[in-house]
XYZ file of C-alpha atoms in Angstrom:
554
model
C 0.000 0.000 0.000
C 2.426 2.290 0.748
C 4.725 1.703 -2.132
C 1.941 2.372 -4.069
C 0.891 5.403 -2.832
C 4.758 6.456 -2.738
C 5.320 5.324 -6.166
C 2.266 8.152 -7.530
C 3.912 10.959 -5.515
C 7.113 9.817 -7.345
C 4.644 9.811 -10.985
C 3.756 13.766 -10.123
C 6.966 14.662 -9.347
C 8.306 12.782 -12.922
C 11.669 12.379 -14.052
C 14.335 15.507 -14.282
C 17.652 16.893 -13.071
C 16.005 15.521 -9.328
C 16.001 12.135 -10.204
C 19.241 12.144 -13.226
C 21.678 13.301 -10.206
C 20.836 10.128 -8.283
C 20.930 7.984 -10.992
C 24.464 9.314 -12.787
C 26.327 9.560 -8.914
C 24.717 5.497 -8.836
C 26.299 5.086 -12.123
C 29.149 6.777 -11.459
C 30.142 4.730 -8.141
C 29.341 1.286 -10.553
C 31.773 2.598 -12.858
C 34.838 2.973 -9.952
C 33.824 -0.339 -8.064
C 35.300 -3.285 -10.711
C 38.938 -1.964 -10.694
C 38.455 -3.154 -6.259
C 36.900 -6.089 -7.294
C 39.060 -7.827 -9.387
C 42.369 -5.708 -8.410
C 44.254 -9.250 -7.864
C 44.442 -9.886 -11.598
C 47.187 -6.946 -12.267
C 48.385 -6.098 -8.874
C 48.854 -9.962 -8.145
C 49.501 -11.809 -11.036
C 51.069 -15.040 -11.631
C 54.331 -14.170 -12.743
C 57.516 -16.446 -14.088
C 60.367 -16.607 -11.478
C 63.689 -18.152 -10.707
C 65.095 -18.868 -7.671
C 68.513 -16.802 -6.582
C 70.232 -19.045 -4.313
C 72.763 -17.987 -1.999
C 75.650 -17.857 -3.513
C 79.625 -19.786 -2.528
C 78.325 -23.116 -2.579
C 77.743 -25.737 -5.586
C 74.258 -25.347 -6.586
C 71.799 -27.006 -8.276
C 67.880 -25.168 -8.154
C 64.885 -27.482 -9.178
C 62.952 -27.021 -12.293
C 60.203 -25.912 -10.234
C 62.713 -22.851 -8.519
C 61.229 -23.382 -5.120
C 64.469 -25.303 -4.087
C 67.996 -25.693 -4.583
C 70.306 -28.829 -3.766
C 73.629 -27.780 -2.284
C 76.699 -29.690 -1.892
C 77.647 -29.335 2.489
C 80.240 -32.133 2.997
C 83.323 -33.241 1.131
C 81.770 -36.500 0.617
C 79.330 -35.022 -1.907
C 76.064 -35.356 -0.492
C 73.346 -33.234 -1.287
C 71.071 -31.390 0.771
C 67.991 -29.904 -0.334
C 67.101 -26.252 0.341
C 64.109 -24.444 -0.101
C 64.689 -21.135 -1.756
C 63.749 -17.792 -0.642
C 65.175 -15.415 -3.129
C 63.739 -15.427 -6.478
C 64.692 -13.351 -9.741
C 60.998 -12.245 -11.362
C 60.388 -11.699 -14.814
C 59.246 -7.989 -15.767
C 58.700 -7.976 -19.132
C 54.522 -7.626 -18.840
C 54.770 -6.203 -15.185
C 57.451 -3.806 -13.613
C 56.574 -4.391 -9.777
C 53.475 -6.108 -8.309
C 52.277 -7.615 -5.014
C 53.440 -10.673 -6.214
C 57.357 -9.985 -6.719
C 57.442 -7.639 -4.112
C 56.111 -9.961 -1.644
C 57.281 -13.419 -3.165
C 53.716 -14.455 -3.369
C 54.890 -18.020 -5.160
C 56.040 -21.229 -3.982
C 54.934 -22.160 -0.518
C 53.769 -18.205 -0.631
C 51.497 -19.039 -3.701
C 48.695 -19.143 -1.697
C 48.708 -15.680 -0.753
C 47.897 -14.364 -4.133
C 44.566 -16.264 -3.574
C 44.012 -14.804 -0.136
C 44.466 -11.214 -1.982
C 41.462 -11.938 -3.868
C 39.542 -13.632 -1.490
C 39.685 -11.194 1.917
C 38.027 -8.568 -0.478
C 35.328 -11.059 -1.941
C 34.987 -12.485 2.396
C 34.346 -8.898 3.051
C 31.288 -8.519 0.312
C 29.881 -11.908 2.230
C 29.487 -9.799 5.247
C 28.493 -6.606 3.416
C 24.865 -7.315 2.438
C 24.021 -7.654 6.005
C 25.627 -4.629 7.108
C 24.471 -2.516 4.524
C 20.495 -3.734 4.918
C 20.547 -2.448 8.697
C 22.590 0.359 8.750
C 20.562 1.727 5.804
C 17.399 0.870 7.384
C 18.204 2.147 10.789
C 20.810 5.346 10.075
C 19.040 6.031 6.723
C 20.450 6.219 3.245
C 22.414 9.188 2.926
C 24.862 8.825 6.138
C 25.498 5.582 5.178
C 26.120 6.307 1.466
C 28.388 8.816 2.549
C 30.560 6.992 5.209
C 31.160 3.935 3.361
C 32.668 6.101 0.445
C 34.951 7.937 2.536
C 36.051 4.488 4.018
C 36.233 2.983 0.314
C 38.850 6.762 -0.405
C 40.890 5.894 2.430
C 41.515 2.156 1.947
C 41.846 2.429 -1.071
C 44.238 5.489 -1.738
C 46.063 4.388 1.702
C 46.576 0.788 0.369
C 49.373 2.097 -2.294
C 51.358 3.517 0.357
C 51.447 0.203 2.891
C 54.325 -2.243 3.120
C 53.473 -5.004 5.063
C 51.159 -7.507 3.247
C 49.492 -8.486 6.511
C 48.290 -4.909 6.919
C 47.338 -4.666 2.994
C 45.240 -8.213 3.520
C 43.355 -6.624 6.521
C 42.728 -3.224 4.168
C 41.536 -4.962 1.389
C 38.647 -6.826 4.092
C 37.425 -3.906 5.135
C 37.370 -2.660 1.783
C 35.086 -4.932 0.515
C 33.012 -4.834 3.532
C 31.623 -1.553 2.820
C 31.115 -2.173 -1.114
C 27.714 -2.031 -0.085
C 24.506 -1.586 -2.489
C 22.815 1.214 -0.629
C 23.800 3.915 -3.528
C 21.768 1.875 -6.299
C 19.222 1.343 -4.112
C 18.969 4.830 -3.014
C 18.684 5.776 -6.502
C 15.869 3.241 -7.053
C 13.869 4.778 -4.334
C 13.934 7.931 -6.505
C 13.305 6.588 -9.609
C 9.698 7.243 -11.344
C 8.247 3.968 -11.923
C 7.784 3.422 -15.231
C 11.751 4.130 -15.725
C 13.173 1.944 -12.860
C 13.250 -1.294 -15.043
C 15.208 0.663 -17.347
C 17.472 2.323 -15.119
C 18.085 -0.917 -13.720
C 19.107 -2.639 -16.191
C 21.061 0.629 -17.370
C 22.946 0.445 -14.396
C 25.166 -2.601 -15.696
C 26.271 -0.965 -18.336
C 28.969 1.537 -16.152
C 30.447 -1.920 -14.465
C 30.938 -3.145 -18.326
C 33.043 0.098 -19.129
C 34.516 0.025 -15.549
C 35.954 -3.078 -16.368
C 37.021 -2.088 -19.676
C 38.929 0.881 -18.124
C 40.430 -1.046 -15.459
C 42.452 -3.239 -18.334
C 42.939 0.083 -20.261
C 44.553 2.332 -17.496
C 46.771 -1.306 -15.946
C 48.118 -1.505 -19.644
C 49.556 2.042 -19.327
C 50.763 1.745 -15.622
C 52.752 -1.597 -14.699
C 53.698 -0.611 -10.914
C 50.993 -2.038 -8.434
C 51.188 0.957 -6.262
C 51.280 3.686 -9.329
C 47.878 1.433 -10.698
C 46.239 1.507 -7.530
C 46.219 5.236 -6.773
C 45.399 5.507 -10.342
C 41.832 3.733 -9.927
C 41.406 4.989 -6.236
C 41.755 9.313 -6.090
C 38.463 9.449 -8.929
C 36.489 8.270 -5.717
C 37.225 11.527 -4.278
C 35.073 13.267 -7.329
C 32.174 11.224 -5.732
C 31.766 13.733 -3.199
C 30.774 16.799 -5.370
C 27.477 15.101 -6.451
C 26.493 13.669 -3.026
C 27.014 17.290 -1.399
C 24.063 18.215 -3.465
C 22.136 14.833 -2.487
C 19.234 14.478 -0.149
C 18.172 11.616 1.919
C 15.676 9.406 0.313
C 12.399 10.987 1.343
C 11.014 7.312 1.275
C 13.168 6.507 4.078
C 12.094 9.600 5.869
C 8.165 9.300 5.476
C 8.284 5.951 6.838
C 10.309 6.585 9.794
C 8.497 9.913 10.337
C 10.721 12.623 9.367
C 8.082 14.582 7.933
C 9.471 18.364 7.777
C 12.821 17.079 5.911
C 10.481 14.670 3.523
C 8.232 18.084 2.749
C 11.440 20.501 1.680
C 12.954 17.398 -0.389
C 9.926 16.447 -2.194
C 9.235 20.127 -2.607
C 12.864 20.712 -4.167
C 12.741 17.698 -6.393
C 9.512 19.319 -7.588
C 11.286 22.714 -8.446
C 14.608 20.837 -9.908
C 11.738 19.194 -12.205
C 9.720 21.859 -12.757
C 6.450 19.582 -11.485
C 3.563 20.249 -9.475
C 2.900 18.730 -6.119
C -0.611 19.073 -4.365
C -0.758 21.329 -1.604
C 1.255 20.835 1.654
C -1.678 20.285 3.293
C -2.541 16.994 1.229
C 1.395 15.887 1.671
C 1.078 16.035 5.554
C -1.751 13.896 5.336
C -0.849 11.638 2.397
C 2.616 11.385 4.642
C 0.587 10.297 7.874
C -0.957 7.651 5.948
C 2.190 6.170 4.381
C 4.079 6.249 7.468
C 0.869 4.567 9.217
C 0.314 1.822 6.538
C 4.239 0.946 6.503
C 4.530 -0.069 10.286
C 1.021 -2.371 9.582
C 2.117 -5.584 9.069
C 0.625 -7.144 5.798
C -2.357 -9.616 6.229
C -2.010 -12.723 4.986
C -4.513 -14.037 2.905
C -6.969 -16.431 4.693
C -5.910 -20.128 3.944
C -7.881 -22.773 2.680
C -9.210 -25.710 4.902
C -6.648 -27.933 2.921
C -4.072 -25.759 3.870
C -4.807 -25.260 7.460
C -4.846 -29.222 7.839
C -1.600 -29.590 5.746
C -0.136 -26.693 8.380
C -1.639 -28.485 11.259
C -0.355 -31.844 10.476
C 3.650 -30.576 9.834
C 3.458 -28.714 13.305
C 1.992 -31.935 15.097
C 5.069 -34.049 14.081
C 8.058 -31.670 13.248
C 9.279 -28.579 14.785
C 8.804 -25.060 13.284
C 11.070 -24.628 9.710
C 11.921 -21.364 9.116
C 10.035 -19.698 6.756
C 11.890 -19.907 3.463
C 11.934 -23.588 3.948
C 8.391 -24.168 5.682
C 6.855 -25.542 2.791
C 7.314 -27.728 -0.366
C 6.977 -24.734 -2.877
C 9.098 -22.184 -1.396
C 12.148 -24.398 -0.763
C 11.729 -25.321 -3.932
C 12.118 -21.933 -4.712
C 14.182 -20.777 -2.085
C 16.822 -23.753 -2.966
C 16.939 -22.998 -6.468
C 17.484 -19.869 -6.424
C 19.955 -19.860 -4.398
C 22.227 -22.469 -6.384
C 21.756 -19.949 -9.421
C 23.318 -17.376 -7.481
C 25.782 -19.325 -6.281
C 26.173 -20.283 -10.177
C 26.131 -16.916 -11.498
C 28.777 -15.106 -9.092
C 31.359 -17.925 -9.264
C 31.302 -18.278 -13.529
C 31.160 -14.450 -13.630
C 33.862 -13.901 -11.197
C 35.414 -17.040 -12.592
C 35.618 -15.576 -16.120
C 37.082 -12.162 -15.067
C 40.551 -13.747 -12.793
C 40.943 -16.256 -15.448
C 43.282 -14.181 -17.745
C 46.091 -15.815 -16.931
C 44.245 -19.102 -17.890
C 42.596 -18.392 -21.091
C 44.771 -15.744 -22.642
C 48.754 -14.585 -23.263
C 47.576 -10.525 -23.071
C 45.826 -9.672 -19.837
C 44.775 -6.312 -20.726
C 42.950 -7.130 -23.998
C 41.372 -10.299 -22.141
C 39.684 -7.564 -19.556
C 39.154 -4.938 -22.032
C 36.999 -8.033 -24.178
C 35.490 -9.384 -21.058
C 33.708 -5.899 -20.126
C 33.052 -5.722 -24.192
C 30.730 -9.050 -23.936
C 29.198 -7.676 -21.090
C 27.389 -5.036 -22.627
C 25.508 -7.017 -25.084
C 24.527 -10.081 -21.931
C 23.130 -6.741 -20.179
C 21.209 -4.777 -23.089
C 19.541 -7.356 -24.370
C 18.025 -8.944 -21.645
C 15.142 -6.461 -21.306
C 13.573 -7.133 -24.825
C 14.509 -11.031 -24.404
C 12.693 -11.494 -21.128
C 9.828 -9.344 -22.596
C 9.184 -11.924 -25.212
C 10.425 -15.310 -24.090
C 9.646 -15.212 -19.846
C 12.400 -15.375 -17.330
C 12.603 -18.887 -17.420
C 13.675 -20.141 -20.540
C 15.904 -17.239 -20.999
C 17.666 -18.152 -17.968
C 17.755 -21.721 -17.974
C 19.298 -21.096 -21.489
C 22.131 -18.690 -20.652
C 23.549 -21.180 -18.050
C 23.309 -23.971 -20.407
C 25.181 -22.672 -22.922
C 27.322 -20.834 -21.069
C 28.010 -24.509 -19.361
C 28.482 -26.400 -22.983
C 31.046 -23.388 -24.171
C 33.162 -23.600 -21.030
C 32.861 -27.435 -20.958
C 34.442 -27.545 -24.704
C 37.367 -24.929 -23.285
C 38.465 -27.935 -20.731
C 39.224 -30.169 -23.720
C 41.089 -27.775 -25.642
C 45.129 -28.496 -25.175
C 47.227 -26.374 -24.035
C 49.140 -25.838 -27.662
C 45.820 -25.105 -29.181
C 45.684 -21.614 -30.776
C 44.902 -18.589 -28.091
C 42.171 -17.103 -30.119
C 39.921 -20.062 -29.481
C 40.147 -20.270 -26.192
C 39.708 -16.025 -25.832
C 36.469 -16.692 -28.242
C 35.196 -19.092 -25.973
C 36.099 -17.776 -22.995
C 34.210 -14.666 -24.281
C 31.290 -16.442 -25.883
C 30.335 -17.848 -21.666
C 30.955 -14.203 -20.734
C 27.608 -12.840 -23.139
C 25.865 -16.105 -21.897
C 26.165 -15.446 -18.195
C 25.872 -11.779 -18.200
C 22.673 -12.230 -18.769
C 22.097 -14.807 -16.576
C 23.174 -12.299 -14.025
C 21.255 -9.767 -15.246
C 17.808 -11.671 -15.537
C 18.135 -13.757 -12.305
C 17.826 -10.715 -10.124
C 14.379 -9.613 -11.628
C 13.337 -13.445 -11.855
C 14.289 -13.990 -7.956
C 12.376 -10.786 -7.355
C 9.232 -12.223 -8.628
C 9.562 -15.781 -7.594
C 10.200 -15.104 -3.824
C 6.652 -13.950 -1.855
C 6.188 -10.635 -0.652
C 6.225 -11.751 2.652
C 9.926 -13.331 2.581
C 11.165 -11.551 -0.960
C 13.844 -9.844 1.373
C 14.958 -12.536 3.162
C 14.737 -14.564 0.155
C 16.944 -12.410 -1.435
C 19.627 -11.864 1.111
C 20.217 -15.578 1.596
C 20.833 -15.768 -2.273
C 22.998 -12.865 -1.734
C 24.907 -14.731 0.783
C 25.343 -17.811 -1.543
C 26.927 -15.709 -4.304
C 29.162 -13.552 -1.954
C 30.276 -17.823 -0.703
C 31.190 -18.066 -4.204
C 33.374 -14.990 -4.617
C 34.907 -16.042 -1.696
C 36.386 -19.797 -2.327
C 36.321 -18.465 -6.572
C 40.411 -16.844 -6.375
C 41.659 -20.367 -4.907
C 39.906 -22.362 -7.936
C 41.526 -19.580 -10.304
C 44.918 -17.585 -8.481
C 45.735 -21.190 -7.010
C 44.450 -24.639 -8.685
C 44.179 -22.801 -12.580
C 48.138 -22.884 -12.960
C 48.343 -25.938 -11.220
C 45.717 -27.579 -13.422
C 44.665 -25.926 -15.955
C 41.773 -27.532 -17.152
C 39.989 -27.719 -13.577
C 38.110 -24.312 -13.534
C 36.743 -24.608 -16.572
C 35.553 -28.345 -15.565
C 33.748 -26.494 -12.386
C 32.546 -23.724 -13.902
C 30.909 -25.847 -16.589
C 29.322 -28.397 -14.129
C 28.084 -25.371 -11.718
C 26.496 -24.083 -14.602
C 24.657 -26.996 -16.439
C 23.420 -27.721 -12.603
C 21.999 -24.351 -11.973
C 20.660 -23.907 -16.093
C 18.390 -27.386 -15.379
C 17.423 -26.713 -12.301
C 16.301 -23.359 -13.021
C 13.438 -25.472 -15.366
C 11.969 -26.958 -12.803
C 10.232 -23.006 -11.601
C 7.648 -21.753 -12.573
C 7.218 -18.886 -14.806
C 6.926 -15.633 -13.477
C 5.976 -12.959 -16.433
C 2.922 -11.552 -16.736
C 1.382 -13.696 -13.994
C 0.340 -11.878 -10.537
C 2.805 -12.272 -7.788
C 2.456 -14.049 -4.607
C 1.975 -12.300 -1.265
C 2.734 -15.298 1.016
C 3.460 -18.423 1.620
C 0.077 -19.735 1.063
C -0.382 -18.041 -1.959
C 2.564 -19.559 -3.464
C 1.537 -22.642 -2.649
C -1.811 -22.212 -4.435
C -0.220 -21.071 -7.079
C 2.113 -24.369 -7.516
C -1.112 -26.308 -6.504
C -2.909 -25.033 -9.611
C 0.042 -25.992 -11.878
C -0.144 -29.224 -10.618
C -4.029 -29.503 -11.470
C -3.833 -27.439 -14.679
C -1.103 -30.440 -15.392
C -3.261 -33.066 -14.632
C -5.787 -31.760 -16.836
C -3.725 -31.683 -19.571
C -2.654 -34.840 -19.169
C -6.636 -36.295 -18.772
C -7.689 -34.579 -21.767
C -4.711 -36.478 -23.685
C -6.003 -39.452 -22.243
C -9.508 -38.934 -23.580
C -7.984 -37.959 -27.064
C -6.320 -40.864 -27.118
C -8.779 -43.252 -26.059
C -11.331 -41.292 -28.566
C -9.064 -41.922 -30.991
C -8.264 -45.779 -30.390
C -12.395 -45.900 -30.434
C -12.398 -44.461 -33.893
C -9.551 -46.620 -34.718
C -11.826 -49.373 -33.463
C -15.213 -48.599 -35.273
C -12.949 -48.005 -38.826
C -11.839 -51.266 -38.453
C -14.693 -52.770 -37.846
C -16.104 -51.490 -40.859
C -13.554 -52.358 -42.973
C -14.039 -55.786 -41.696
C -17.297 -55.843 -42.542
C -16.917 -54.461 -46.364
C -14.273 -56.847 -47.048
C -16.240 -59.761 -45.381
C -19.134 -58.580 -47.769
């Protein structure tokens, strides 16, 4: 209800220079965030190396160069050492984490735990972001996590001890929080906030593009770094001029500050608002309706006994597993965002995997994703959510699956061309899943729904640089094994949901399972009426014969 009567406010008010600011400082802070995100793949690379051993003693190092053998004794046996010292090649990079810190050998592991700190801090971050938005508002938050994101991030480049930099980089992706698109949602006029939505990928596509653009011009980690991190500072200017989202303040009954932002958005666009009187009162009634809990719809006698039956001989689930349709749902949906985050990820720190030029890999990764987040909106428009999903991870699957049994020798530009080809397909898996999720969940656990799909794909980023940093050199052909099977799983079970467009969407847990009741029946029906076909048809079969009999007896 009082979305509703929010979202008409937001129609009179329309779109203009009110609404644009919000959505270009949103854009603007997706543009600035891949560079952090995937940071490992240029500031910790996996570089060639030899060891240096000491020297004044007869030396032999392994082919590996994690060990020497040195002649001790005058008898001539050899003792093995490991090494510590180690001579890195430069020719692609002039000085990163990983040969200033001799991130390789028993070290190797490290370059992995770069990556993954940052992606352990997103886990966390959805959490944090929810309740300090909810409870402090959207603004304060907006604006604190941004100065922590300048002074991590610009402070990294001048740290020397890679404990300290592993501790910045959590905290760093801790507050890589979601509360500037969604405060630029809350602002949006309805009939654009599909649109700016899905707009809203398309600054992540060109930040990732500029992240291999600017790292092939400046091969010093610390140089690179301060590179990507001082344009956070210009984020400022626009949120100076800001307000908080008057949604937030309605409902929590900041009326006054609501009234003089809704009645500057209305002069930034030159609109019309109704009188202040009317706003008081239309503000009363929003703020009233939002802290009255929804009711659910009554349940059927079926349902009551079905409820009354799992409490008599099981303990309470919690909701998003409570009954047969929503865990369905709930389960589902949570292995495609699982799926999604680690092939996506996956994709991006795989450079040194599936290509000789890390730059142009990135640059042609962020290409591909413009196209798997463009097209989505007219493709879900015609074909449903899911087909168009379930597709994207199955293909995406088969293309990665046939990159695994390429060899090694094989010519680069197959690999890139595959490697690309999975990057359209799950782009827009990523794109569509969030609207599908959106509509499959019921309003009465959509949040929660959400956040523990959240969770599952923040797992993924997580354990994803120690599949590709660590076990891709190692093995080569593993990630794209994983990647593949993750996403043939998630593509096939993603048929077995329902379809969500154009159909009404469920309040609660009741109506959800209603609504998967009534599939069940309307399949059933189809099936009886084949039935009856057939058996009307075997009875025509029948009498034909008969006759036929008959003439040829005659």
């Amino acid at each position: 209800m009082s979305t509703s009567r929010f979202d008409d406010l937001l129609t009179q008010l329309g779109t203009g220079k009110w609404n644009v600011l919000y959505f270009l400082t949103s854009s603007y802070w997706c543009l600035l965030v891949p560079p952090q995100f995937i940071s490992g793949v240029y500031l910790a690379p996996t570089l060639n190396y030899t060891c240096r051993p000491p020297l004044g003693h007869d030396l032999d190092v392994a082919r590996d160069s994690c060990s020497y053998t040195v002649n001790r004794s005058s008898s001539g046996a050899l003792e093995e050492e490991p090494c510590t010292e180690w001579d890195f090649d430069t020719s692609v990079f002039s000085n990163t984490l990983t040969s200033e810190f001799s991130l390789v050998c028993s070290r190797e592991h490290l370059r992995a735990t770069y990556q993954g700190v940052y992606m352990l801090g997103t886990f966390l971050s959805p959490l944090l972001g929810g309740y300090l938005a909810d409870r402090y508002g959207r603004r304060v938050v907006v604006v604190t996590t941004q100065a922590v994101t300048v002074a991590t991030s610009v402070g990294l480049c001048f740290l020397s001890n890679l404990t300290a930099i592993l501790v910045v980089r959590f905290f760093m992706g801790s507050v890589n929080l979601l509360t500037l698109f969604i405060y630029a949602m809350e602002v949006c006029e309805p009939k654009h906030r599909g649109t700016v939505g899905i707009l809203t990928g398309l600054p992540w596509a060109l930040g990732t593009m500029a992240w291999g653009g600017v790292a092939y011009f400046i091969r010093d980690w610390r140089y690179l770094q301060a590179a990507v991190s001082l344009p956070t500072l210009l984020i400022f200017i626009p949120l100076y001029f800001m307000d908080e989202s008057p949604r937030w303040l309605i409902v929590n009954g900041h009326h006054e500050r609501a009234l003089a932002i809704l009645q500057k958005a209305a002069r930034w666009n030159n609109a019309t608002l109704p009188p202040e009187e009317d706003l008081r009162a239309l503000m009363k009634i929003i703020q009233e309706e939002s802290s009255t809990p929804i009711k659910a719809a009554e349940p059927s006698k079926e349902a009551m006994e079905e409820s009354r039956k799992r409490c008599s001989c099981s303990p309470s689930l919690p909701s998003l597993i409570s009954t047969r349709a929503v865990t369905l749902v709930t389960v589902v949906v949570c292995l495609d965002f699982f799926a999604v985050s680690l092939v996506f990820d996956g994709l991006n720190l795989s450079g040194d995997n599936y290509s000789a030029d890390p730059f142009l890999y990135i640059i042609l990764g962020g290409l591909m994703e413009v196209p798997g987040y463009s097209l989505t909106a007219p493709i879900i428009d015609r074909w449903g959510r899911k087909i168009p999903t379930a597709v994207s991870y199955i293909l995406c699957g088969l293309l990665l699956l046939l990159l695994a049994f390429i060899p090694s020798g094989s010519g680069s530009w197959v690999v890139v061309s595959l490697a690309m080809g999975g990057k359209v397909c799950i782009s827009g898996a990523y794109q569509i899943i969030y609207v599908y999720a959106s509509e499959l969940f019921p309003t009465e656990v959509r949040l929660q729904g959400i956040g523990a799909a959240s969770e599952f794909a923040q797992l993924a980023s997580t354990i994803l640089p120690y599949i590709t940093t660590y076990l891709g050199p190692l093995v080569p052909w593993v990630p794209s094994a994983i990647f593949a099977a993750v996403a043939f799983i998630a593509g096939f079970l993603t048929l077995a949901l329902r379809e969500t467009a154009g159909r009404p969407l469920p309040d609660t847990i009741t109506d959800l399972a209603h609504i998967s009741s009534s599939r069940t029946r309307e399949k059933s029906s189809e099936v009886s009426e084949m039935e009856k076909m057939n058996i009307e048809v075997s009875e025509t079969e029948k009498t034909s014969s008969t006759v036929l009999e008959t003439e040829n007896k005659v």
